[in-house]
């Protein structure tokens, strides 16, 4: 994390106000290119809300979000996505009624850098990357949980996302495919993509991330390397001590 | 008998364009625009007024009827930007009533409930289009042209985007796609084609009046798409032809003429209710949250 390069994402004093209270309160952090960051926190601590405000699905009530040195907090979601802010949803963001191939094709069609004549081959490349080439004609809704995640992540990569916000990518994924998900994310980060994952699976986070942010009741309470977080007394109090954990 | 078959074939052409145009916004984009029949009306009235009051040529009036209907769809888009799902359907229904009140009450332009008589058929290539046989040829050509365009749209990347956003708008947005713009465009295109079918309708009957654009008509178009399976090109094609021809045998039964109209509506409604019940899972899938 050299200080000379500007951060990819800079979040400053972010507040998100919903239903009469601040769900996200005064959150600040920044990310540099290629980082793999985990976000943990008890249920309802505001992790998904934080992602939704970064992606543009929820309005920011105060603070700023700078992505690639550009203030994006008032841009609509699709503009942020075009700038390279990708999102993988907690409840699966695939198009279930469409084929696996069409899901991928939509992503490739959304990437303006890929010329028309290369669309088909690019779709095949990405499907191959996640081992779904044989399933390309199947309805995406017929895939297993892990395959849906892999498809959604590959789709986000194909759109050209520089920063991937993944909301519990291992939920509903078999242990074997968890490894595939992790390998895919490591592969992506080797290719200069920056990754932020919300996770409850500490093993997964420990193996993937080089930095962890801890959210509690909407506040960012800790920010450090996995070892430090694991041994932190505070985390034990708010997270591991919590009945949900 | 031959005249009668030609009449039915022309009706099929008109309804094929209308049902397919509705299929774009409802079947592909998943937007239940109940004001669709109003854009059909605007096409019919635009054509009638331009040809009668302003002496426009068929080609110009026909194209402008599509443009006029498309312009009106801007209001529908504005409703869709503010209301979702069932609320949008209700909002568009409200807009339908506004248009229908205008057709009845803005007498200077629409002649009110009396309607506009003497709407001309085309004058093209020295062919007598008052001969129904010739008009049918024109209707078939226009119908095939419109259907071909709508088919291409359906299999295009834009058609794919419409289907995607109807399933999961947030996922479509996070692919960097402007969902609001896509929806507006789907209204624009679907209204333009509805406008074209309205123009053919007015020109064929030589007459338009508000009663041709009632909610009953909307239910008929809705049935055509629902029975054929929303989003399915060939399904909608077959079901439209089927539903246009379906009530015809009623004519030959021994019913008093005044009973035929209501009977048709009963048949259509029964089919709609039956199909919706039978396929409720596919038509109204359980919503998922982000
Ligand atoms: N639109 C909303 N209006 C009001 N309150 C909301 C809204 N969305 C979320 N909340 C509340 O905000 C809090 C944080 O929700 P959020 O989904 O961000 O938590 P989370 O950390 O992602 O939890 P989980 O681990 O269960 O996914 C919850 O208490 C939730 O009830
Ligand atoms: Mg969550």
PDB file of C-alpha atoms and ligand atoms in Angstrom, chain A residues 18-19 21 23 41-50 58 90 167-168 198 200, ligand 1:
ATOM      1  CA  UNK A  18     -32.947   4.939   6.873  1.00  0.00           C
ATOM      2  CA  UNK A  19     -36.210   4.447   8.685  1.00  0.00           C
ATOM      3  CA  UNK A  21     -31.982   6.158  12.219  1.00  0.00           C
ATOM      4  CA  UNK A  23     -27.790   2.595   9.709  1.00  0.00           C
ATOM      5  CA  UNK A  41     -19.855  -7.619  11.728  1.00  0.00           C
ATOM      6  CA  UNK A  42     -22.909  -9.103  13.421  1.00  0.00           C
ATOM      7  CA  UNK A  43     -26.234  -9.439  11.604  1.00  0.00           C
ATOM      8  CA  UNK A  44     -27.848  -6.079  11.095  1.00  0.00           C
ATOM      9  CA  UNK A  45     -24.639  -4.124  11.639  1.00  0.00           C
ATOM     10  CA  UNK A  46     -25.118  -2.318   8.321  1.00  0.00           C
ATOM     11  CA  UNK A  47     -22.773  -4.216   5.996  1.00  0.00           C
ATOM     12  CA  UNK A  48     -25.239  -4.634   3.147  1.00  0.00           C
ATOM     13  CA  UNK A  49     -26.459  -1.069   3.663  1.00  0.00           C
ATOM     14  CA  UNK A  50     -22.894   0.169   3.307  1.00  0.00           C
ATOM     15  CA  UNK A  58     -29.351   3.874  -1.353  1.00  0.00           C
ATOM     16  CA  UNK A  90     -26.310 -11.379  -1.104  1.00  0.00           C
ATOM     17  CA  UNK A 167     -22.004  -9.631  -0.247  1.00  0.00           C
ATOM     18  CA  UNK A 168     -21.551 -13.028   1.432  1.00  0.00           C
ATOM     19  CA  UNK A 198     -18.717  -9.264   3.390  1.00  0.00           C
ATOM     20  CA  UNK A 200     -19.452 -14.615   8.105  1.00  0.00           C
TER      21      UNK A 200
HETATM   22  N1  LIG C   1     -34.628   0.253   3.759  1.00  0.00           N
HETATM   23  C1  LIG C   1     -34.456   0.174   5.100  1.00  0.00           C
HETATM   24  N2  LIG C   1     -35.220   0.919   5.930  1.00  0.00           N
HETATM   25  C2  LIG C   1     -35.059   0.849   7.255  1.00  0.00           C
HETATM   26  N3  LIG C   1     -34.159   0.060   7.866  1.00  0.00           N
HETATM   27  C3  LIG C   1     -33.368  -0.701   7.110  1.00  0.00           C
HETATM   28  C4  LIG C   1     -33.472  -0.699   5.677  1.00  0.00           C
HETATM   29  N4  LIG C   1     -32.572  -1.560   5.174  1.00  0.00           N
HETATM   30  C5  LIG C   1     -31.944  -2.080   6.233  1.00  0.00           C
HETATM   31  N5  LIG C   1     -32.410  -1.581   7.394  1.00  0.00           N
HETATM   32  C6  LIG C   1     -31.937  -1.911   8.732  1.00  0.00           C
HETATM   33  O1  LIG C   1     -30.571  -1.617   8.774  1.00  0.00           O
HETATM   34  C7  LIG C   1     -29.891  -2.540   9.584  1.00  0.00           C
HETATM   35  C8  LIG C   1     -28.699  -3.071   8.849  1.00  0.00           C
HETATM   36  O2  LIG C   1     -29.130  -3.890   7.793  1.00  0.00           O
HETATM   37  P1  LIG C   1     -28.086  -4.576   6.805  1.00  0.00           P
HETATM   38  O3  LIG C   1     -28.866  -5.407   5.868  1.00  0.00           O
HETATM   39  O4  LIG C   1     -27.212  -3.543   6.249  1.00  0.00           O
HETATM   40  O5  LIG C   1     -27.261  -5.501   7.804  1.00  0.00           O
HETATM   41  P2  LIG C   1     -26.144  -6.582   7.474  1.00  0.00           P
HETATM   42  O6  LIG C   1     -24.966  -6.186   8.257  1.00  0.00           O
HETATM   43  O7  LIG C   1     -25.955  -6.733   6.027  1.00  0.00           O
HETATM   44  O8  LIG C   1     -26.785  -7.880   8.102  1.00  0.00           O
HETATM   45  P3  LIG C   1     -26.678  -9.414   7.616  1.00  0.00           P
HETATM   46  O9  LIG C   1     -25.392  -9.928   8.151  1.00  0.00           O
HETATM   47  O10 LIG C   1     -27.847 -10.054   8.268  1.00  0.00           O
HETATM   48  O11 LIG C   1     -26.756  -9.442   6.128  1.00  0.00           O
HETATM   49  C9  LIG C   1     -30.889  -3.600   9.980  1.00  0.00           C
HETATM   50  O12 LIG C   1     -31.284  -3.345  11.301  1.00  0.00           O
HETATM   51  C10 LIG C   1     -32.041  -3.392   9.041  1.00  0.00           C
HETATM   52  O13 LIG C   1     -33.253  -3.693   9.678  1.00  0.00           O
END
